[in-house]
CSV table of C-alpha atoms in Angstrom, one decimal:
chain,number,residue,atom,x,y,z
A,276,MET,CA,-36.7,-21.8,-50.5
A,277,LYS,CA,-36.6,-24.1,-47.5
A,278,ILE,CA,-33.1,-22.9,-46.8
A,279,LYS,CA,-34.2,-19.3,-46.9
A,280,ALA,CA,-37.3,-20.1,-44.8
A,281,PHE,CA,-35.1,-21.6,-42.0
A,282,LEU,CA,-32.5,-18.8,-42.0
A,283,PHE,CA,-34.1,-17.1,-38.9
A,284,ALA,CA,-34.0,-20.3,-36.9
A,285,ALA,CA,-30.3,-20.9,-37.9
A,286,LEU,CA,-29.3,-17.4,-36.8
A,287,LEU,CA,-31.1,-17.9,-33.4
A,288,MET,CA,-29.6,-21.3,-32.8
A,289,ALA,CA,-26.1,-20.0,-33.7
A,290,GLY,CA,-26.6,-17.1,-31.1
A,291,VAL,CA,-27.7,-19.4,-28.3
A,292,SER,CA,-24.9,-21.9,-29.0
A,293,ALA,CA,-22.3,-19.1,-28.9
A,294,PHE,CA,-23.8,-17.6,-25.8
A,295,ALA,CA,-23.5,-21.0,-24.0
A,296,GLN,CA,-20.0,-21.8,-25.2
A,297,GLU,CA,-18.4,-18.3,-24.6
A,298,ALA,CA,-15.2,-18.4,-22.5
A,299,GLU,CA,-14.6,-15.4,-20.3
A,300,SER,CA,-11.1,-13.9,-20.7
A,301,ALA,CA,-11.4,-11.2,-18.1
A,302,PRO,CA,-13.4,-10.3,-15.0
A,303,ALA,CA,-16.9,-9.0,-15.8
A,304,THR,CA,-18.8,-6.2,-14.1
A,305,LYS,CA,-22.6,-6.0,-13.7
A,306,GLY,CA,-22.8,-2.4,-12.5
A,307,PRO,CA,-24.6,-0.2,-11.7
A,308,PHE,CA,-22.9,1.9,-14.4
A,309,ILE,CA,-22.7,5.6,-14.6
A,310,THR,CA,-24.6,7.0,-17.6
A,311,ASN,CA,-22.3,7.9,-20.4
A,312,GLU,CA,-22.0,11.3,-22.1
A,313,PHE,CA,-24.3,12.1,-25.0
A,314,GLY,CA,-21.6,11.8,-27.6
A,315,ASP,CA,-20.4,8.4,-26.4
A,316,ASN,CA,-21.2,4.9,-27.6
A,317,TRP,CA,-23.0,5.7,-30.8
A,318,PHE,CA,-22.8,3.2,-33.7
A,319,ILE,CA,-23.9,2.9,-37.3
A,320,GLY,CA,-24.5,-0.4,-39.1
A,321,GLY,CA,-25.7,-2.0,-42.3
A,322,GLY,CA,-26.4,-5.4,-43.7
A,323,ILE,CA,-27.9,-7.4,-46.6
A,324,GLY,CA,-29.9,-10.6,-46.6
A,325,TRP,CA,-33.3,-12.1,-47.4
A,326,ASN,CA,-36.9,-11.4,-46.4
A,327,HIS,CA,-39.9,-13.7,-46.4
A,328,SER,CA,-43.6,-12.7,-46.0
A,329,ALA,CA,-46.6,-14.8,-45.2
A,330,ASP,CA,-50.3,-13.7,-45.2
A,331,GLY,CA,-53.7,-15.3,-45.0
A,332,PHE,CA,-53.7,-16.4,-41.4
A,333,LYS,CA,-57.5,-16.4,-41.4
A,334,LYS,CA,-57.6,-18.7,-44.5
A,335,VAL,CA,-55.6,-21.2,-42.6
A,336,LEU,CA,-57.7,-21.0,-39.5
A,337,LYS,CA,-60.9,-21.5,-41.6
A,338,GLY,CA,-59.4,-24.4,-43.5
A,339,GLN,CA,-59.5,-22.5,-46.8
A,340,GLY,CA,-55.9,-23.1,-47.9
A,341,TRP,CA,-52.2,-22.5,-47.2
A,342,LEU,CA,-50.5,-19.3,-46.4
A,343,ASP,CA,-49.4,-17.1,-49.4
A,344,VAL,CA,-45.6,-16.9,-49.1
A,345,GLY,CA,-43.2,-14.8,-51.0
A,346,GLY,CA,-39.6,-13.5,-50.6
A,347,GLY,CA,-36.9,-11.2,-51.9
A,348,ILE,CA,-33.7,-9.4,-51.2
A,349,ALA,CA,-33.5,-7.2,-48.0
A,350,ALA,CA,-31.0,-4.4,-47.1
A,351,ASP,CA,-30.8,-2.7,-43.7
A,352,ILE,CA,-29.2,0.6,-42.6
A,353,ASN,CA,-29.3,1.7,-38.9
A,354,PHE,CA,-27.8,3.8,-36.3
A,355,GLY,CA,-28.1,3.9,-32.5
A,356,LYS,CA,-26.6,4.4,-29.0
A,357,TRP,CA,-26.0,2.2,-26.0
A,358,ILE,CA,-27.3,3.8,-22.9
A,359,ASP,CA,-25.4,1.4,-20.7
A,360,PRO,CA,-23.9,-2.1,-21.4
A,361,MET,CA,-27.3,-3.7,-21.0
A,362,TRP,CA,-29.7,-1.4,-22.9
A,363,GLY,CA,-29.5,0.4,-26.2
A,364,ILE,CA,-31.8,2.1,-28.8
A,365,ARG,CA,-31.6,1.9,-32.5
A,366,ALA,CA,-33.4,3.4,-35.6
A,367,GLY,CA,-33.1,2.4,-39.2
A,368,PHE,CA,-34.9,1.3,-42.3
A,369,ASN,CA,-35.1,-1.9,-44.4
A,370,GLY,CA,-35.3,-1.5,-48.1
A,371,ILE,CA,-36.9,-4.7,-49.4
A,372,LEU,CA,-38.1,-6.5,-52.6
A,373,ASN,CA,-40.9,-9.0,-52.1
A,374,SER,CA,-42.3,-11.2,-54.8
A,375,GLN,CA,-45.7,-11.7,-53.1
A,376,ALA,CA,-47.0,-8.2,-53.4
A,377,ALA,CA,-50.5,-8.1,-54.8
A,378,GLY,CA,-50.4,-11.9,-55.1
A,379,GLN,CA,-49.0,-11.5,-58.6
A,380,GLY,CA,-45.5,-12.9,-58.2
A,381,ASP,CA,-44.0,-9.6,-59.2
A,382,GLU,CA,-41.3,-8.1,-57.0
A,383,TYR,CA,-42.4,-4.8,-55.5
A,384,PRO,CA,-40.1,-2.7,-53.3
A,385,PHE,CA,-41.1,-1.6,-49.9
A,386,LEU,CA,-39.5,0.3,-47.0
A,387,PHE,CA,-39.8,-0.5,-43.3
A,388,VAL,CA,-38.8,2.4,-41.1
A,389,HIS,CA,-38.3,1.1,-37.5
A,390,GLY,CA,-37.1,1.9,-34.0
A,391,ASP,CA,-35.7,-0.7,-31.7
A,392,VAL,CA,-35.1,-1.1,-28.0
A,393,MET,CA,-32.2,-3.6,-27.5
A,394,TRP,CA,-31.5,-5.7,-24.5
A,395,ASN,CA,-27.9,-7.2,-24.2
A,396,VAL,CA,-28.7,-10.5,-22.5
A,397,THR,CA,-25.1,-11.5,-22.5
A,398,ASN,CA,-24.0,-8.5,-20.5
A,399,GLN,CA,-27.0,-8.7,-18.3
A,400,ALA,CA,-26.3,-12.4,-17.4
A,401,LYS,CA,-22.5,-12.5,-17.4
A,402,GLY,CA,-21.6,-8.9,-16.6
A,403,TYR,CA,-20.0,-6.3,-18.8
A,404,GLN,CA,-16.6,-7.3,-20.4
A,405,LYS,CA,-14.7,-5.0,-22.7
A,406,ASP,CA,-13.2,-7.7,-24.9
A,407,ARG,CA,-16.2,-10.1,-25.1
A,408,THR,CA,-16.2,-12.0,-28.4
A,409,TYR,CA,-19.9,-12.7,-28.7
A,410,GLN,CA,-23.1,-10.9,-27.5
A,411,PHE,CA,-26.7,-12.0,-27.8
A,412,ILE,CA,-29.1,-9.1,-28.1
A,413,PRO,CA,-32.9,-9.6,-28.5
A,414,TYR,CA,-34.9,-6.4,-29.3
A,415,LEU,CA,-38.4,-5.1,-29.7
A,416,SER,CA,-39.1,-3.3,-33.0
A,417,ALA,CA,-41.9,-1.0,-34.1
A,418,GLY,CA,-42.3,1.0,-37.3
A,419,ALA,CA,-44.1,1.9,-40.5
A,420,TYR,CA,-44.4,-0.3,-43.6
A,421,PHE,CA,-44.3,1.8,-46.9
A,422,PRO,CA,-45.0,-0.3,-50.1
A,423,PHE,CA,-44.2,1.1,-53.5
A,424,GLY,CA,-46.3,-0.1,-56.5
A,425,GLY,CA,-49.1,-2.6,-56.9
A,426,GLY,CA,-51.5,-0.4,-54.9
A,427,ASN,CA,-50.2,-1.7,-51.6
A,428,HIS,CA,-51.1,0.3,-48.5
A,429,PHE,CA,-49.1,1.9,-45.7
A,430,ASN,CA,-49.4,0.2,-42.3
A,431,PHE,CA,-47.7,0.1,-38.9
A,432,GLY,CA,-46.0,-3.0,-37.7
A,433,VAL,CA,-44.4,-4.4,-34.5
A,434,GLY,CA,-42.0,-7.3,-34.1
A,435,LEU,CA,-39.3,-9.1,-32.2
A,436,GLY,CA,-35.7,-9.5,-33.3
A,437,PHE,CA,-32.5,-11.3,-32.3
A,438,LEU,CA,-29.1,-9.6,-33.0
A,439,ASN,CA,-26.0,-11.8,-32.8
A,440,LYS,CA,-23.0,-9.5,-32.4
A,441,ILE,CA,-19.4,-10.9,-33.0
A,442,ARG,CA,-16.5,-8.8,-32.1
A,443,LEU,CA,-14.0,-8.2,-35.0
A,444,THR,CA,-12.0,-5.3,-33.6
A,445,ASP,CA,-12.3,-2.7,-30.8
A,446,ARG,CA,-14.7,-0.7,-33.1
A,447,LEU,CA,-16.0,-3.2,-35.7
A,448,ASP,CA,-18.5,-6.0,-35.1
A,449,LEU,CA,-20.1,-8.6,-37.3
A,450,ASP,CA,-23.9,-8.6,-37.0
A,451,LEU,CA,-26.2,-11.5,-37.7
A,452,ASP,CA,-29.7,-10.1,-37.4
A,453,ALA,CA,-33.1,-11.8,-37.6
A,454,LEU,CA,-36.4,-9.9,-37.3
A,455,GLY,CA,-40.1,-10.9,-37.4
A,456,ILE,CA,-42.7,-8.2,-38.0
A,457,ILE,CA,-46.5,-8.4,-37.7
A,458,ILE,CA,-48.4,-6.2,-40.2
A,459,LYS,CA,-51.9,-6.1,-41.9
A,460,ASP,CA,-52.6,-8.3,-44.9
A,461,SER,CA,-53.5,-5.2,-46.8
A,462,SER,CA,-49.9,-4.2,-47.0
A,463,LEU,CA,-49.2,-7.2,-49.1
A,464,GLU,CA,-52.5,-7.8,-50.9
A,465,GLY,CA,-52.8,-4.3,-52.4
A,466,ASN,CA,-56.2,-3.4,-50.9
A,467,ASN,CA,-57.8,-1.9,-47.9
A,468,THR,CA,-60.4,-4.6,-47.5
A,469,ALA,CA,-58.0,-7.2,-46.1
A,470,THR,CA,-58.3,-7.3,-42.3
A,471,GLY,CA,-56.0,-10.2,-41.5
A,472,LEU,CA,-52.4,-10.2,-40.3
A,473,ALA,CA,-49.2,-11.0,-42.2
A,474,LEU,CA,-45.8,-11.9,-41.0
A,475,LEU,CA,-42.7,-10.3,-42.5
A,476,GLY,CA,-39.4,-12.0,-41.6
A,477,ILE,CA,-36.1,-10.3,-42.4
A,478,ALA,CA,-32.6,-11.8,-41.9
A,479,THR,CA,-29.4,-9.9,-42.7
A,480,VAL,CA,-25.7,-10.2,-42.3
A,481,GLY,CA,-23.7,-7.0,-41.9
A,482,VAL,CA,-21.3,-5.0,-39.8
A,483,SER,CA,-21.6,-2.2,-37.3
A,484,TYR,CA,-19.0,0.5,-36.4
A,485,LYS,CA,-18.7,2.1,-33.0
A,486,LEU,CA,-18.4,5.9,-32.7
A,487,GLY,CA,-17.2,7.7,-29.7
A,488,VAL,CA,-16.2,4.6,-27.8
A,489,HIS,CA,-16.5,5.0,-24.0
A,490,GLU,CA,-15.2,2.6,-21.4
A,491,TRP,CA,-18.0,1.8,-19.1
A,492,GLU,CA,-17.4,2.4,-15.4
A,493,THR,CA,-19.2,1.5,-12.3
A,494,LYS,CA,-19.9,4.1,-9.7
A,495,GLU,CA,-17.2,2.6,-7.5
A,496,GLU,CA,-14.6,2.7,-10.3
A,497,ALA,CA,-15.5,6.3,-11.2
A,498,LEU,CA,-15.3,7.3,-7.5
A,499,MET,CA,-12.1,5.4,-7.0
A,500,PRO,CA,-9.7,8.3,-7.5
A,501,ALA,CA,-11.8,10.4,-5.0
A,502,THR,CA,-11.9,7.5,-2.6
A,503,VAL,CA,-8.2,7.0,-2.9
A,504,ALA,CA,-7.6,10.7,-2.4
A,505,ALA,CA,-9.8,10.7,0.6
A,506,ALA,CA,-8.0,7.6,2.0
A,507,GLU,CA,-4.7,9.3,1.4
A,508,ALA,CA,-5.9,12.5,3.0
A,509,ALA,CA,-7.2,10.5,6.0
A,510,ALA,CA,-3.8,8.6,6.2
A,511,ALA,CA,-1.9,11.9,6.0
A,512,LEU,CA,-4.2,13.4,8.7
A,513,ALA,CA,-3.7,10.3,10.8
A,514,ALA,CA,0.1,10.6,10.3
A,515,VAL,CA,0.0,14.3,11.3
A,516,GLN,CA,-2.0,13.4,14.4
A,517,ALA,CA,0.3,10.5,15.2
A,518,GLU,CA,3.3,12.8,14.8
A,519,LYS,CA,1.6,15.4,17.0
A,520,GLU,CA,0.9,12.8,19.6
A,521,GLN,CA,4.5,11.6,19.4
A,522,LEU,CA,5.8,15.2,19.8
A,523,ALA,CA,3.5,15.6,22.8
A,524,ALA,CA,4.8,12.3,24.3
A,525,GLU,CA,8.4,13.4,23.6
A,526,LYS,CA,7.7,16.7,25.3
A,527,GLU,CA,6.3,14.9,28.3
A,528,GLU,CA,9.3,12.6,28.3
A,529,ALA,CA,11.7,15.6,28.0
A,530,GLU,CA,9.9,17.4,30.9
A,531,ALA,CA,10.0,14.3,33.0
A,532,ALA,CA,13.7,13.9,32.2
A,533,GLN,CA,14.3,17.5,33.0
A,534,GLU,CA,12.5,17.1,36.3
A,535,GLU,CA,14.5,13.9,37.0
A,536,ALA,CA,17.7,15.7,36.1
A,537,ALA,CA,16.8,18.5,38.5
A,538,LYS,CA,16.2,16.0,41.2
A,539,GLU,CA,19.6,14.3,40.4
A,540,ASN,CA,21.3,17.7,40.4
A,541,GLU,CA,19.9,18.5,43.8
A,542,ALA,CA,20.9,15.1,45.1
A,543,LEU,CA,24.4,15.6,43.5
A,544,LYS,CA,24.7,19.0,45.3
A,545,GLU,CA,23.8,17.3,48.6
A,546,GLU,CA,26.3,14.5,47.8
A,547,LEU,CA,29.0,17.0,46.9
A,548,SER,CA,28.3,18.9,50.1
A,549,SER,CA,28.5,15.6,52.0
A,550,ASN,CA,31.7,14.7,50.1
A,551,ALA,CA,33.3,18.0,50.9
A,552,ALA,CA,32.8,17.3,54.5
A,553,GLN,CA,34.0,13.8,53.9
A,554,ASN,CA,37.0,15.0,52.0
A,555,GLU,CA,37.9,17.4,54.7
A,556,ALA,CA,37.7,14.6,57.2
A,557,ILE,CA,39.8,12.4,54.8
A,558,VAL,CA,42.5,15.1,54.6
A,559,LYS,CA,42.5,15.6,58.3
A,560,ASN,CA,42.6,11.8,58.7
A,561,LEU,CA,45.3,11.5,56.1
A,562,MET,CA,47.5,13.8,58.0
A,563,GLU,CA,47.0,11.8,61.1
A,564,THR,CA,46.5,8.3,59.8
A,565,PRO,CA,48.2,6.8,56.8
A,566,ALA,CA,46.2,6.0,53.7
A,567,VAL,CA,46.5,2.6,52.0
A,568,ALA,CA,46.3,1.7,48.3
A,569,TYR,CA,45.4,-2.0,48.0
A,570,PHE,CA,46.7,-4.3,45.2
A,571,GLU,CA,45.4,-7.6,43.9
A,572,ILE,CA,47.5,-10.7,44.6
A,573,GLY,CA,50.8,-10.7,42.7
A,574,GLN,CA,49.9,-7.3,41.0
A,575,ALA,CA,51.9,-4.1,40.9
A,576,THR,CA,49.1,-1.9,39.5
A,577,LEU,CA,45.9,-0.8,41.0
A,578,SER,CA,42.5,-2.1,39.9
A,579,VAL,CA,40.0,0.3,38.3
A,580,LYS,CA,37.9,0.5,41.5
A,581,GLU,CA,41.0,1.2,43.6
A,582,LEU,CA,42.3,3.8,41.2
A,583,GLU,CA,39.0,5.7,41.5
A,584,HIS,CA,39.3,5.6,45.3
A,585,PHE,CA,43.0,6.6,45.2
A,586,ASP,CA,42.2,9.5,42.8
A,587,ARG,CA,39.6,11.0,45.2
A,588,ILE,CA,42.0,10.8,48.1
A,589,VAL,CA,44.8,12.5,46.3
A,590,LYS,CA,42.7,15.2,44.7
A,591,THR,CA,41.1,16.1,47.9
A,592,MET,CA,44.4,16.1,49.7
A,593,LEU,CA,46.1,18.3,47.1
A,594,SER,CA,43.2,20.8,47.1
A,595,GLN,CA,44.2,21.5,50.6
A,596,ASP,CA,48.0,21.7,50.2
A,597,LYS,CA,50.2,20.8,47.2
A,598,GLU,CA,53.4,21.0,49.3
A,599,ILE,CA,52.7,17.7,51.1
A,600,LYS,CA,55.6,15.4,51.7
A,601,PHE,CA,54.9,11.7,51.2
A,602,THR,CA,56.4,8.5,52.6
A,603,LEU,CA,55.5,5.4,50.5
A,604,THR,CA,56.0,2.0,52.1
A,605,GLY,CA,55.5,-1.0,49.9
A,606,LEU,CA,54.0,-4.1,51.6
A,607,THR,CA,53.6,-7.7,50.5
A,608,ASP,CA,51.9,-10.8,51.8
A,609,HIS,CA,54.8,-12.8,53.2
A,610,ASN,CA,52.6,-15.9,53.3
A,611,THR,CA,52.9,-16.2,49.5
A,612,GLY,CA,55.8,-15.9,47.2
A,613,SER,CA,59.5,-15.9,47.9
A,614,ALA,CA,61.4,-13.3,49.8
A,615,ARG,CA,63.1,-12.2,46.6
A,616,ARG,CA,59.8,-11.9,44.8
A,617,ASN,CA,58.2,-10.0,47.7
A,618,LYS,CA,61.0,-7.5,47.9
A,619,GLN,CA,60.8,-6.9,44.1
A,620,LEU,CA,57.0,-6.5,44.4
A,621,GLN,CA,57.3,-4.1,47.3
A,622,LYS,CA,59.5,-1.8,45.3
A,623,GLN,CA,57.4,-2.1,42.1
A,624,ARG,CA,54.2,-1.1,44.1
A,625,ALA,CA,55.9,1.9,45.8
A,626,ASN,CA,57.4,3.1,42.5
A,627,TYR,CA,54.0,2.7,40.8
A,628,ILE,CA,52.3,5.0,43.3
A,629,GLN,CA,55.2,7.5,43.1
A,630,LYS,CA,54.9,7.5,39.3
A,631,LEU,CA,51.1,8.1,39.5
A,632,LEU,CA,51.6,11.1,41.9
A,633,THR,CA,54.3,12.6,39.7
A,634,ASP,CA,53.0,11.9,36.2
A,635,LYS,CA,49.3,12.2,36.7
A,636,TYR,CA,49.1,14.7,39.6
A,637,GLY,CA,52.2,16.8,38.8
A,638,LEU,CA,54.0,16.4,42.1
A,639,GLU,CA,57.8,16.7,42.4
A,640,LYS,CA,60.0,13.7,43.0
A,641,ASP,CA,61.6,15.4,46.0
A,642,GLN,CA,58.3,15.2,47.8
A,643,PHE,CA,58.5,11.4,48.2
A,644,GLU,CA,60.5,9.0,50.2
A,645,VAL,CA,60.1,5.3,49.2
A,646,VAL,CA,60.7,2.9,52.0
A,647,ILE,CA,61.3,-0.9,51.5
A,648,ASP,CA,61.2,-2.7,54.8
A,649,GLU,CA,62.7,-6.1,54.0
A,650,SER,CA,62.6,-7.3,57.6
A,651,ALA,CA,59.0,-6.4,58.2
A,652,GLN,CA,56.5,-9.2,58.6
A,653,ASN,CA,52.8,-9.0,57.8
A,654,ARG,CA,51.7,-5.7,59.2
A,655,TYR,CA,48.0,-6.6,59.3
A,656,THR,CA,46.3,-9.7,60.5
A,657,THR,CA,44.0,-9.7,57.4
A,658,ILE,CA,46.2,-11.1,54.6
A,659,GLU,CA,44.7,-9.1,51.8
A,660,LEU,CA,45.5,-5.8,53.6
A,661,ASN,CA,49.2,-6.6,53.4
A,662,ARG,CA,49.2,-6.4,49.6
A,663,ALA,CA,49.4,-2.6,49.6
A,664,VAL,CA,51.3,0.6,49.7
A,665,VAL,CA,51.1,2.7,52.8
A,666,ILE,CA,50.9,6.4,52.1
A,667,GLU,CA,52.0,8.7,55.0
A,668,ALA,CA,51.7,12.4,54.4
A,669,ALA,CA,52.6,15.5,56.4
A,670,LYS,CA,52.4,19.2,55.5
A,671,ALA,CA,55.8,20.8,54.7
A,672,GLU,CA,57.3,22.6,57.6
A,673,GLU,CA,57.3,26.4,57.2
A,674,ALA,CA,60.8,27.7,56.6
A,675,PRO,CA,62.1,29.9,59.5
A,676,ALA,CA,62.2,33.6,59.0
A,677,GLU,CA,65.6,35.0,57.9
A,678,THR,CA,67.5,37.1,60.3
A,679,PRO,CA,68.2,40.6,58.9
A,680,ALA,CA,71.9,41.2,58.3
A,681,GLU,CA,73.7,43.4,60.7
């Protein structure tokens, strides 16, 4: 009997121990949670165990004797719903045999129909966690006590219980349940004259099965898709705005570039107009004063810069008259190199200029006369100017008119 009498304490100690030693395997959430749908998170359960009853509290207080204690088998069936991970409601009935009824030692059945308000202390303290192994759930219970046989009387009772819930699978839990109920003595003594209180203790071991399982979500989690969509929409809007600003900036750059190009075109027109006058002067000067193409020391080809200068002179000249006759005189710096090398270099430079005028500009060979003056000393006092080809040009003389035949 002592083992049965201490069953409630053992269940409570086991629950507290498991609560203290539980290891969290995943992050927990404390809410607030969005209320689930009506059909979600219902459960049914049942168990079997032992009950003990004790009446005669007034006798003990008056020193008239010990409590009358009896016990028997208890069975429990219940169903309920979790409103959120911390709070739930449950209704059920205990079918019980108790050997103390009417004080005769006979076992009389009785039924305790009850409703419970459950508080999940584990989820409240540690936060909701889907795969939690153990949960400690105290609850308040109230209901009606219906005895059968022995003249026992119907009474209401209230009590406090402790439910220890151990997870077996996603839907199935092992339940260790301990409940203490306060009722009138008359329910156990078989008369209406008893005015004292009795304690009925019930301990059961059973299982509960979850119906319509619903994953709890916080408001933030439930609103996350909308939040993400809003963020994506904001990002898309920002991207469109950025693209719009970029297009506006590109338009401004294009307009600025167009304006700059217009200015450059105007400047180019002015430059071309100036060049036309310059070219006309060059042609006129070319006919009166020889042009000179300058070479680097020891070189028989013109540099890129000098080629550009030469090209402008020739094109301007030919635009005026393509029938110009040329005299090309090759010069060298007599202060460097041997006479033989200088003579060779004079000829190479003159021939190079002739080849440019024939191959690149389409002139005829009979328009040229190449002169190699071997006896000439440095023509110019500046040494670099002697590394050149002097180009002398004159318009072709008009042929005399033919005399008609007699």
